[in-house]
Amino acid sequence: MDCGPSRSTGKCCAARAPPPPRQSLCSPRWTTPEASSPNGRSPTRATRSGAFAPLLDSIDLAGTVITADALHTQHAHGTYLRGRGAHHIAQVKANHPTSFDTVRRLPWRDVGLGHYDRTRSHHRHEIRRLKTVAFAHLDYPEARQALQVVRRRQDLTTGKLTIERVCLITSLPPGTATGAQPAAWIRGHWKIENLLHHVRDRTFREDDSTIRTGRLPQGMAGLRNLAIGVHRQDGRTNIAAALRHTARDWRRPLAALGLTG
């Protein structure tokens, strides 16, 4: 895949849609509301949702594909994107019960496999299967297809097996993109979850923070991002392990910041 500039809002990524499917553009250079907003505060769900259109207003979206998590699967957002000439790939969860039930109950067993991918890394074996079906009765702006991604992960250390089924809808007409292209866009979207938001949600337990007064949430969000950025720049892929390592010796965080000789 030819990688180039990408744009995102919240957990939302923009990729250039193929005119016919010749090329796609997606890059891990993500921006988040706290990085894009003037005050840099860690946003609530309401502010993340409300920042969707303002953050995209100054961007040329014509011919792009916007991927978003279930928070942004809203009729207003879908209408906005189509009005700006962009296509969408939106995740559907149980918080959208009608759409979720409709997509989940489609006869996926009878649908042919659109894409298959197998990887092995980080002591984990993962298989991803993508199926796509044209469907004209989805209650979402200009939705043309439903997608199902099945992710099968096995921890090679513990042997634990997990299977996850993800339902999505898209405005891309059938035949616009091959199975590999939507799979790459969806996987690229999940990358932001792993690199930043998942770490902040799980490792730092940001949503459980009781710091809510004045500018303190802004300062804490900045410190979390700093810690993640420093460890990533240092080549660390497991932020939790990196935090434990630096916590054992007060000199280690200073060395990571370049403050000691």
XYZ file of N, CA and C in Angstrom:
783
model
N 0.849 -1.183 0.000
C 0.000 0.000 0.000
C 0.883 1.231 0.000
N 0.610 2.188 -0.854
C 1.357 3.422 -0.940
C 0.948 4.323 0.209
N 1.858 4.566 1.157
C 1.488 5.315 2.348
C 1.826 6.779 2.178
N 0.956 7.634 2.709
C 1.165 9.066 2.655
C 0.394 9.725 3.769
N 0.095 11.036 3.631
C -0.546 11.752 4.727
C -1.920 11.193 5.047
N -2.235 11.183 6.307
C -3.565 10.798 6.763
C -4.039 11.804 7.777
N -5.338 11.832 8.012
C -5.885 12.779 8.950
C -6.907 12.056 9.792
N -7.007 12.441 11.058
C -7.963 11.760 11.904
C -8.540 12.696 12.939
N -9.676 12.309 13.489
C -10.293 13.040 14.582
C -10.782 12.041 15.601
N -10.401 12.238 16.859
C -10.729 11.242 17.866
C -10.077 9.934 17.473
N -10.868 8.900 17.361
C -10.357 7.638 16.861
C -10.887 7.472 15.453
N -10.463 8.354 14.587
C -11.021 8.446 13.247
C -9.883 8.703 12.291
N -9.811 7.974 11.193
C -8.691 8.093 10.265
C -9.203 8.331 8.866
N -8.498 9.194 8.124
C -8.869 9.454 6.740
C -7.865 8.809 5.805
N -8.348 8.102 4.816
C -7.489 7.485 3.812
C -8.030 7.855 2.434
N -7.149 8.088 1.479
C -7.582 8.466 0.147
C -8.235 7.286 -0.550
N -9.458 7.515 -1.012
C -10.203 6.451 -1.689
C -9.720 6.303 -3.116
N -9.640 5.091 -3.641
C -9.169 4.884 -4.993
C -10.194 5.308 -6.014
N -9.784 5.914 -7.116
C -10.722 6.410 -8.102
C -11.501 5.340 -8.836
N -10.810 4.361 -9.687
C -11.026 2.991 -9.240
C -9.905 2.588 -8.317
N -10.016 1.343 -7.753
C -9.043 0.962 -6.736
C -7.627 0.808 -7.256
N -6.883 1.909 -7.321
C -5.490 1.844 -7.755
C -4.553 2.124 -6.593
N -4.927 3.048 -5.738
C -4.029 3.380 -4.639
C -4.848 3.792 -3.430
N -4.216 3.701 -2.282
C -4.830 4.203 -1.057
C -3.741 4.858 -0.236
N -4.120 5.823 0.551
C -3.152 6.525 1.366
C -3.537 6.414 2.826
N -2.622 5.901 3.621
C -2.864 5.839 5.061
C -1.525 5.835 5.767
N -1.435 6.571 6.841
C -0.168 6.726 7.539
C -0.400 6.740 9.040
N 0.592 6.314 9.826
C 0.408 6.322 11.269
C 0.606 7.688 11.904
N 0.625 8.776 11.120
C 0.816 10.097 11.694
C -0.532 10.638 12.131
N -1.004 10.149 13.272
C -2.342 10.468 13.737
C -2.348 11.786 14.485
N -3.499 12.470 14.492
C -3.718 13.591 15.385
C -4.946 13.295 16.206
N -4.938 13.735 17.456
C -6.046 13.478 18.362
C -6.635 14.790 18.820
N -7.847 14.797 19.396
C -8.444 16.040 19.838
C -7.567 16.819 20.789
N -6.877 16.129 21.700
C -6.057 16.861 22.638
C -4.846 17.492 21.961
N -4.403 16.894 20.837
C -3.283 17.483 20.115
C -3.759 18.580 19.194
N -5.009 18.534 18.765
C -5.510 19.473 17.792
C -6.276 20.635 18.420
N -6.802 20.440 19.628
C -7.592 21.487 20.242
C -6.698 22.507 20.902
N -7.154 23.772 21.026
C -6.317 24.812 21.589
C -5.913 24.547 23.034
N -6.800 23.975 23.865
C -6.458 23.804 25.267
C -5.793 22.482 25.565
N -5.843 21.512 24.606
C -5.153 20.245 24.787
C -5.736 19.358 25.854
N -6.960 19.627 26.297
C -7.538 18.826 27.371
C -7.923 17.450 26.893
N -7.866 16.502 27.819
C -8.316 15.160 27.511
C -9.827 15.194 27.379
N -10.373 14.866 26.193
C -11.782 15.084 25.947
C -12.673 13.997 26.524
N -13.894 14.393 26.858
C -14.915 13.430 27.219
C -15.511 12.870 25.943
N -16.420 11.880 26.089
C -17.083 11.321 24.915
C -17.885 12.388 24.182
N -18.527 13.285 24.949
C -19.333 14.326 24.319
C -18.471 15.286 23.516
N -17.312 15.686 24.075
C -16.466 16.622 23.348
C -15.786 15.950 22.162
N -15.465 14.660 22.276
C -14.899 13.939 21.135
C -15.895 13.910 19.990
N -17.147 13.640 20.328
C -18.179 13.599 19.297
C -18.397 14.970 18.702
N -18.427 15.987 19.559
C -18.649 17.340 19.070
C -17.496 17.898 18.266
N -16.286 17.339 18.447
C -15.116 17.826 17.723
C -14.997 17.234 16.328
N -15.868 16.301 16.004
C -15.759 15.580 14.731
C -15.753 16.533 13.540
N -16.823 17.296 13.360
C -16.931 18.192 12.210
C -15.943 19.356 12.269
N -15.795 20.055 13.431
C -14.848 21.174 13.468
C -13.429 20.805 13.082
N -12.971 19.616 13.485
C -11.606 19.212 13.160
C -11.438 18.859 11.684
N -12.542 18.512 11.022
C -12.456 18.136 9.611
C -12.838 19.272 8.664
N -13.382 20.365 9.206
C -13.876 21.448 8.352
C -12.798 22.043 7.458
N -11.567 22.107 7.955
C -10.492 22.755 7.192
C -9.730 21.792 6.294
N -10.194 20.539 6.209
C -9.489 19.513 5.442
C -10.285 19.180 4.187
N -9.583 19.033 3.073
C -10.223 18.600 1.836
C -10.501 17.111 1.935
N -11.769 16.748 2.057
C -12.143 15.353 2.243
C -12.578 14.663 0.959
N -12.622 15.391 -0.126
C -13.113 14.809 -1.375
C -12.278 13.589 -1.768
N -12.953 12.463 -1.982
C -12.273 11.254 -2.419
C -11.566 10.494 -1.320
N -11.842 10.819 -0.044
C -11.210 10.098 1.053
C -12.178 9.096 1.658
N -11.621 8.182 2.418
C -12.409 7.221 3.189
C -12.108 7.489 4.657
N -13.151 7.764 5.443
C -12.993 8.061 6.862
C -13.399 6.833 7.660
N -12.480 6.323 8.473
C -12.807 5.217 9.371
C -13.024 5.785 10.762
N -13.999 5.238 11.487
C -14.305 5.757 12.817
C -14.823 4.633 13.695
N -14.640 4.799 15.004
C -15.175 3.803 15.920
C -16.645 4.087 16.178
N -17.257 3.295 17.040
C -18.706 3.364 17.230
C -19.170 4.698 17.797
N -18.294 5.429 18.500
C -18.674 6.726 19.037
C -19.100 7.691 17.939
N -18.454 7.566 16.768
C -18.736 8.475 15.654
C -19.722 7.883 14.649
N -20.271 6.721 14.948
C -21.285 6.149 14.060
C -22.611 6.830 14.366
N -22.746 8.029 13.850
C -23.924 8.853 14.064
C -24.432 9.359 12.724
N -25.751 9.456 12.585
C -26.327 9.894 11.324
C -25.794 11.266 10.913
N -25.640 12.160 11.876
C -25.144 13.500 11.560
C -23.734 13.445 10.984
N -22.890 12.555 11.531
C -21.522 12.437 11.035
C -21.499 11.801 9.647
N -22.335 10.783 9.443
C -22.396 10.159 8.126
C -22.877 11.133 7.071
N -23.896 11.920 7.405
C -24.411 12.937 6.466
C -23.354 13.994 6.175
N -22.624 14.398 7.206
C -21.570 15.397 7.045
C -20.496 14.899 6.083
N -20.047 13.666 6.276
C -18.984 13.126 5.433
C -19.421 12.994 3.980
N -20.621 12.500 3.761
C -21.098 12.355 2.390
C -21.293 13.723 1.738
N -21.705 14.699 2.538
C -21.840 16.051 2.009
C -20.512 16.681 1.639
N -19.432 16.220 2.265
C -18.090 16.723 1.952
C -17.395 15.884 0.878
N -18.091 14.903 0.332
C -17.510 14.088 -0.726
C -16.642 12.958 -0.238
N -16.768 12.594 1.042
C -15.975 11.506 1.602
C -16.847 10.273 1.811
N -16.227 9.108 1.737
C -16.896 7.865 2.096
C -16.556 7.523 3.546
N -17.357 6.669 4.148
C -17.130 6.302 5.530
C -17.111 4.789 5.697
N -16.312 4.338 6.675
C -16.369 2.970 7.183
C -16.561 3.108 8.675
N -17.750 2.757 9.167
C -18.106 3.013 10.558
C -18.373 1.704 11.287
N -17.832 1.599 12.478
C -18.055 0.407 13.283
C -19.426 0.479 13.949
N -20.095 -0.654 14.021
C -21.420 -0.731 14.629
C -21.356 -1.649 15.836
N -21.781 -1.133 16.991
C -21.791 -1.918 18.217
C -23.199 -1.927 18.806
N -23.306 -2.509 19.984
C -24.615 -2.663 20.621
C -25.233 -1.342 21.042
N -24.443 -0.245 21.074
C -25.036 1.045 21.403
C -25.839 1.612 20.229
N -25.802 0.926 19.082
C -26.694 1.213 17.948
C -27.478 -0.079 17.703
N -28.424 -0.393 18.573
C -29.022 -1.742 18.582
C -29.674 -2.164 17.280
N -30.379 -1.252 16.609
C -31.077 -1.635 15.376
C -30.080 -1.998 14.279
N -29.124 -1.109 14.025
C -28.127 -1.361 12.977
C -27.259 -2.560 13.334
N -26.876 -2.652 14.603
C -26.021 -3.754 15.030
C -26.727 -5.093 14.840
N -27.989 -5.153 15.226
C -28.737 -6.391 15.108
C -28.935 -6.765 13.641
N -29.176 -5.741 12.797
C -29.373 -5.989 11.372
C -28.122 -6.579 10.728
N -26.976 -5.965 11.010
C -25.719 -6.424 10.415
C -25.297 -7.762 11.014
N -25.447 -7.910 12.314
C -25.020 -9.136 12.987
C -25.793 -10.358 12.499
N -27.063 -10.171 12.153
C -27.915 -11.292 11.778
C -27.885 -11.612 10.275
N -27.068 -10.902 9.532
C -26.935 -11.247 8.113
C -26.361 -12.659 7.977
N -26.682 -13.371 6.900
C -26.208 -14.764 6.746
C -24.726 -14.830 6.374
N -23.869 -14.464 7.324
C -22.444 -14.369 7.035
C -21.832 -15.719 6.657
N -22.384 -16.810 7.147
C -21.850 -18.120 6.788
C -21.939 -18.381 5.291
N -22.909 -17.757 4.638
C -23.095 -17.962 3.202
C -22.344 -16.949 2.350
N -21.669 -15.996 2.993
C -20.937 -14.954 2.267
C -19.503 -15.409 2.039
N -19.018 -15.220 0.812
C -17.652 -15.618 0.492
C -16.619 -14.761 1.194
N -15.456 -15.340 1.435
C -14.365 -14.649 2.103
C -13.772 -13.598 1.173
N -13.714 -12.355 1.646
C -13.171 -11.269 0.830
C -11.691 -11.051 1.015
N -11.200 -11.329 2.232
C -9.774 -11.140 2.504
C -9.380 -11.982 3.705
N -8.166 -12.517 3.650
C -7.626 -13.357 4.717
C -6.200 -12.911 5.001
N -5.891 -12.755 6.286
C -4.553 -12.290 6.648
C -4.107 -13.005 7.917
N -2.837 -13.391 7.950
C -2.294 -14.090 9.107
C -0.968 -13.442 9.487
N -0.808 -13.120 10.763
C 0.433 -12.530 11.252
C 0.854 -13.212 12.541
N 2.136 -13.099 12.835
C 2.688 -13.636 14.077
C 3.708 -12.649 14.614
N 3.389 -12.034 15.753
C 4.285 -11.060 16.369
C 3.876 -10.856 17.818
N 4.809 -10.317 18.606
C 4.562 -10.018 20.013
C 4.005 -11.242 20.760
N 4.564 -12.404 20.467
C 4.151 -13.651 21.131
C 2.669 -13.935 20.905
N 2.188 -13.545 19.739
C 0.770 -13.725 19.456
C 0.582 -14.106 17.994
N -0.280 -15.080 17.774
C -0.643 -15.501 16.426
C -2.041 -14.970 16.140
N -2.194 -14.242 15.046
C -3.477 -13.606 14.758
C -3.914 -13.882 13.322
N -5.193 -14.225 13.167
C -5.806 -14.448 11.859
C -6.986 -13.494 11.731
N -7.061 -12.790 10.608
C -8.157 -11.855 10.359
C -8.866 -12.227 9.060
N -10.180 -12.317 9.137
C -11.003 -12.619 7.962
C -12.002 -11.487 7.746
N -12.119 -11.050 6.494
C -13.045 -9.976 6.148
C -14.057 -10.482 5.131
N -15.329 -10.218 5.421
C -16.410 -10.509 4.485
C -17.192 -9.230 4.233
N -17.620 -9.051 2.984
C -18.360 -7.852 2.598
C -19.587 -8.251 1.804
N -20.705 -7.589 2.087
C -21.938 -7.900 1.376
C -22.685 -6.598 1.073
N -23.183 -6.469 -0.151
C -23.998 -5.314 -0.526
C -25.352 -5.424 0.161
N -25.796 -4.298 0.713
C -27.042 -4.329 1.483
C -27.691 -2.960 1.390
N -28.917 -2.897 0.919
C -29.564 -1.622 0.615
C -30.488 -1.127 1.708
N -30.600 -1.823 2.822
C -31.588 -1.440 3.838
C -30.941 -1.125 5.175
N -29.748 -0.541 5.141
C -29.076 -0.153 6.367
C -29.503 1.261 6.755
N -29.864 1.441 7.997
C -30.337 2.733 8.478
C -29.156 3.624 8.838
N -28.454 4.073 7.781
C -27.317 4.966 7.959
C -27.107 5.700 6.643
N -26.700 6.966 6.682
C -26.620 7.769 5.454
C -25.811 7.117 4.335
N -26.508 6.779 3.265
C -25.902 6.247 2.035
C -25.062 4.999 2.265
N -25.385 4.224 3.291
C -24.666 2.965 3.524
C -24.973 1.988 2.398
N -23.930 1.438 1.804
C -24.099 0.557 0.648
C -23.673 -0.875 0.918
N -22.810 -1.063 1.915
C -22.307 -2.403 2.186
C -22.170 -2.626 3.697
N -22.299 -3.871 4.084
C -22.018 -4.285 5.458
C -20.757 -5.137 5.442
N -19.959 -5.040 6.504
C -18.711 -5.773 6.596
C -18.642 -6.508 7.926
N -18.006 -7.653 7.900
C -17.725 -8.387 9.132
C -16.254 -8.765 9.157
N -15.599 -8.415 10.241
C -14.210 -8.808 10.450
C -14.170 -9.758 11.633
N -13.569 -10.917 11.438
C -13.385 -11.885 12.515
C -11.900 -11.953 12.825
N -11.570 -11.617 14.067
C -10.170 -11.643 14.503
C -9.981 -12.796 15.495
N -9.072 -13.681 15.154
C -8.766 -14.842 15.999
C -7.339 -14.698 16.499
N -7.191 -14.521 17.808
C -5.878 -14.319 18.393
C -5.558 -15.434 19.370
N -4.310 -15.895 19.304
C -3.846 -16.892 20.266
C -2.542 -16.439 20.874
N -2.521 -16.336 22.183
C -1.307 -15.992 22.908
C -0.395 -17.213 22.909
N 0.778 -17.069 22.328
C 1.688 -18.208 22.198
C 2.342 -18.583 23.517
N 2.259 -17.695 24.508
C 2.837 -17.999 25.816
C 1.861 -18.774 26.690
N 0.625 -18.285 26.746
C -0.380 -18.909 27.622
C -1.291 -19.876 26.883
N -1.328 -19.758 25.548
C -2.236 -20.591 24.773
C -3.660 -20.075 24.738
N -3.926 -18.944 25.392
C -5.277 -18.397 25.438
C -5.734 -17.975 24.046
N -6.952 -18.370 23.685
C -7.521 -18.061 22.379
C -8.711 -17.116 22.546
N -8.711 -16.030 21.775
C -9.839 -15.101 21.777
C -10.313 -14.900 20.340
N -11.617 -14.844 20.185
C -12.229 -14.613 18.876
C -13.149 -13.404 18.986
N -12.953 -12.429 18.124
C -13.745 -11.198 18.142
C -14.375 -10.984 16.774
N -15.672 -10.682 16.773
C -16.389 -10.359 15.539
C -16.764 -8.893 15.551
N -16.354 -8.179 14.514
C -16.595 -6.740 14.418
C -17.497 -6.473 13.224
N -18.551 -5.698 13.452
C -19.488 -5.339 12.385
C -19.257 -3.890 11.967
N -19.263 -3.654 10.659
C -19.054 -2.316 10.134
C -20.004 -2.066 8.973
N -20.201 -0.795 8.655
C -20.971 -0.401 7.479
C -20.169 0.647 6.719
N -20.377 0.708 5.417
C -19.626 1.649 4.598
C -20.491 2.195 3.472
N -20.143 3.400 3.047
C -20.829 4.020 1.911
C -20.158 3.690 0.590
N -19.038 2.962 0.637
C -18.350 2.579 -0.595
C -19.235 1.641 -1.416
N -19.498 1.948 -2.664
C -20.313 1.043 -3.492
C -19.578 -0.268 -3.739
N -20.309 -1.344 -3.981
C -19.670 -2.629 -4.278
C -18.724 -2.516 -5.465
N -17.551 -3.120 -5.344
C -16.571 -3.108 -6.423
C -15.646 -1.907 -6.416
N -15.882 -0.931 -5.527
C -15.029 0.259 -5.493
C -13.624 -0.076 -5.019
N -13.524 -0.960 -4.041
C -12.219 -1.333 -3.488
C -12.162 -2.847 -3.321
N -10.979 -3.397 -3.497
C -10.800 -4.837 -3.328
C -10.836 -5.196 -1.853
N -10.932 -6.493 -1.556
C -10.989 -6.932 -0.169
C -9.783 -6.511 0.642
N -8.594 -6.475 0.012
C -7.378 -6.122 0.733
C -7.379 -4.657 1.152
N -7.987 -3.786 0.342
C -7.956 -2.356 0.666
C -8.800 -2.005 1.888
N -10.087 -2.412 1.952
C -10.827 -2.157 3.189
C -10.175 -2.799 4.412
N -9.616 -3.983 4.240
C -8.942 -4.653 5.357
C -7.773 -3.816 5.856
N -7.014 -3.219 4.930
C -5.876 -2.385 5.310
C -6.347 -1.108 6.000
N -7.430 -0.515 5.510
C -7.957 0.692 6.145
C -8.435 0.398 7.560
N -9.151 -0.705 7.725
C -9.671 -1.059 9.048
C -8.520 -1.371 10.006
N -7.545 -2.106 9.517
C -6.406 -2.438 10.378
C -5.598 -1.181 10.709
N -5.496 -0.255 9.751
C -4.817 1.007 10.018
C -5.531 1.816 11.089
N -6.858 1.744 11.092
C -7.620 2.433 12.134
C -7.349 1.819 13.501
N -7.293 0.496 13.561
C -7.022 -0.169 14.844
C -5.631 0.165 15.360
N -4.743 0.561 14.466
C -3.378 0.865 14.889
C -3.346 2.044 15.847
N -4.221 3.042 15.600
C -4.246 4.187 16.506
C -4.729 3.765 17.880
N -5.649 2.792 17.931
C -6.115 2.279 19.213
C -4.952 1.690 19.993
N -4.107 0.916 19.306
C -2.999 0.242 19.977
C -1.888 1.196 20.364
N -1.595 2.188 19.509
C -0.458 3.065 19.731
C -0.718 4.121 20.793
N -1.947 4.614 20.893
C -2.188 5.715 21.807
C -3.401 5.491 22.701
N -4.584 5.394 22.103
C -5.805 5.377 22.913
C -5.908 4.141 23.793
N -5.520 2.988 23.259
C -5.596 1.774 24.068
C -4.651 1.875 25.265
N -3.460 2.437 25.049
C -2.495 2.592 26.129
C -3.031 3.559 27.180
N -3.632 4.652 26.735
C -4.157 5.623 27.688
C -5.366 5.062 28.438
N -6.177 4.293 27.738
C -7.375 3.742 28.378
C -7.047 2.611 29.339
N -6.140 1.715 28.925
C -5.870 0.507 29.704
C -4.675 0.663 30.643
N -3.553 1.116 30.115
C -2.351 1.209 30.939
C -2.455 2.335 31.961
N -2.904 3.515 31.515
C -3.024 4.666 32.416
C -4.411 4.781 33.041
N -5.372 3.966 32.564
C -6.743 4.006 33.095
C -7.268 5.437 33.150
N -7.155 6.108 32.019
C -7.487 7.528 31.941
C -8.951 7.808 32.289
N -9.841 6.935 31.851
C -11.261 7.169 32.112
C -11.605 7.088 33.598
N -10.746 6.438 34.400
C -11.002 6.314 35.832
C -10.374 7.444 36.641
N -9.711 8.362 35.959
C -9.035 9.443 36.664
C -10.052 10.338 37.378
N -9.732 10.726 38.605
C -10.601 11.631 39.376
C -10.104 13.074 39.321
N -9.094 13.322 38.511
C -8.562 14.686 38.381
C -9.411 15.435 37.356
N -10.221 16.371 37.825
C -11.155 17.062 36.939
C -11.184 18.575 37.156
N -10.330 19.103 38.012
C -10.390 20.511 38.382
C -9.491 21.369 37.513
N -10.053 22.473 37.021
C -9.267 23.467 36.294
C -8.504 22.884 35.120
N -7.224 23.218 35.062
C -6.368 22.763 33.967
C -5.611 21.480 34.299
N -5.896 20.880 35.440
C -5.198 19.656 35.811
C -5.425 18.512 34.816
N -6.670 18.298 34.309
C -6.833 17.230 33.307
C -5.982 17.465 32.064
N -5.846 18.743 31.667
C -5.003 19.077 30.521
C -3.552 18.717 30.796
N -3.078 19.058 32.003
C -1.698 18.742 32.340
C -1.439 17.251 32.408
N -2.386 16.489 32.982
C -2.211 15.046 33.070
C -2.241 14.392 31.695
N -3.121 14.878 30.810
C -3.154 14.329 29.450
C -1.827 14.573 28.742
N -1.254 15.762 28.961
C 0.043 16.063 28.362
C 1.148 15.172 28.901
N 1.109 14.885 30.212
C 2.125 14.017 30.809
C 1.999 12.584 30.308
N 0.756 12.113 30.154
C 0.567 10.755 29.610
C 1.122 10.664 28.196
N 0.783 11.661 27.370
C 1.284 11.658 25.994
C 2.804 11.746 25.961
N 3.377 12.549 26.871
C 4.835 12.665 26.942
C 5.469 11.327 27.275
N 4.912 10.642 28.280
C 5.472 9.346 28.681
C 5.391 8.341 27.542
N 4.238 8.292 26.868
C 4.086 7.357 25.754
C 5.062 7.702 24.637
N 5.153 9.001 24.308
C 6.038 9.435 23.224
C 7.501 9.149 23.508
N 7.928 9.397 24.747
C 9.333 9.155 25.115
C 9.668 7.674 25.001
N 8.799 6.824 25.507
C 9.070 5.390 25.453
C 9.002 4.856 24.022
N 8.067 5.367 23.207
C 8.018 4.944 21.804
C 9.300 5.367 21.087
N 9.746 6.599 21.352
C 10.962 7.088 20.709
C 12.180 6.284 21.142
N 12.096 5.730 22.344
C 13.192 4.912 22.871
C 13.127 3.480 22.358
N 12.139 3.193 21.486
C 12.037 1.875 20.896
C 11.195 0.889 21.675
N 10.521 1.362 22.723
C 9.694 0.460 23.529
C 8.348 0.229 22.841
N 7.928 -1.013 22.776
C 6.626 -1.342 22.197
C 5.597 -1.686 23.268
N 6.063 -2.089 24.429
C 5.180 -2.405 25.552
C 5.306 -1.281 26.573
N 4.340 -0.351 26.563
C 4.431 0.822 27.424
C 4.298 0.450 28.888
N 3.447 -0.522 29.212
C 3.287 -0.940 30.599
C 4.607 -1.465 31.163
N 5.292 -2.291 30.379
C 6.582 -2.821 30.818
C 7.614 -1.704 30.950
N 7.573 -0.741 30.015
C 8.510 0.384 30.071
C 8.282 1.235 31.318
N 7.029 1.444 31.685
C 6.720 2.217 32.887
C 7.213 1.502 34.141
N 7.021 0.190 34.185
C 7.507 -0.565 35.335
C 9.027 -0.498 35.437
N 9.694 -0.563 34.287
C 11.154 -0.518 34.259
C 11.673 0.818 34.788
N 11.101 1.916 34.321
C 11.581 3.229 34.753
C 11.206 3.516 36.210
N 10.125 2.908 36.694
C 9.697 3.162 38.066
C 10.623 2.534 39.095
N 11.443 1.579 38.689
C 12.303 0.866 39.639
C 13.534 1.684 40.045
N 13.854 2.723 39.255
C 15.045 3.520 39.545
C 14.763 4.962 39.132
N 14.885 5.905 40.061
C 14.531 7.292 39.777
C 15.408 7.913 38.694
N 16.572 7.328 38.433
C 17.465 7.870 37.410
C 17.007 7.510 35.988
N 16.239 6.435 35.859
C 15.848 5.976 34.527
C 14.927 6.950 33.782
N 13.878 7.489 34.416
C 13.079 8.465 33.684
C 13.847 9.720 33.313
N 14.775 10.141 34.178
C 15.600 11.313 33.856
C 16.499 11.017 32.652
N 17.038 9.798 32.606
C 17.876 9.416 31.469
C 17.060 9.351 30.184
N 15.829 8.856 30.290
C 14.966 8.777 29.093
C 14.663 10.156 28.549
N 14.576 11.145 29.432
C 14.304 12.530 29.030
C 15.570 13.285 28.659
N 16.718 12.635 28.775
C 17.976 13.284 28.440
C 18.431 14.298 29.477
N 18.025 14.123 30.726
C 18.344 15.077 31.780
C 19.517 14.657 32.640
N 20.116 13.499 32.324
C 21.302 13.056 33.052
C 22.393 12.713 32.045
N 23.617 12.726 32.532
C 24.741 12.436 31.674
C 24.939 10.966 31.417
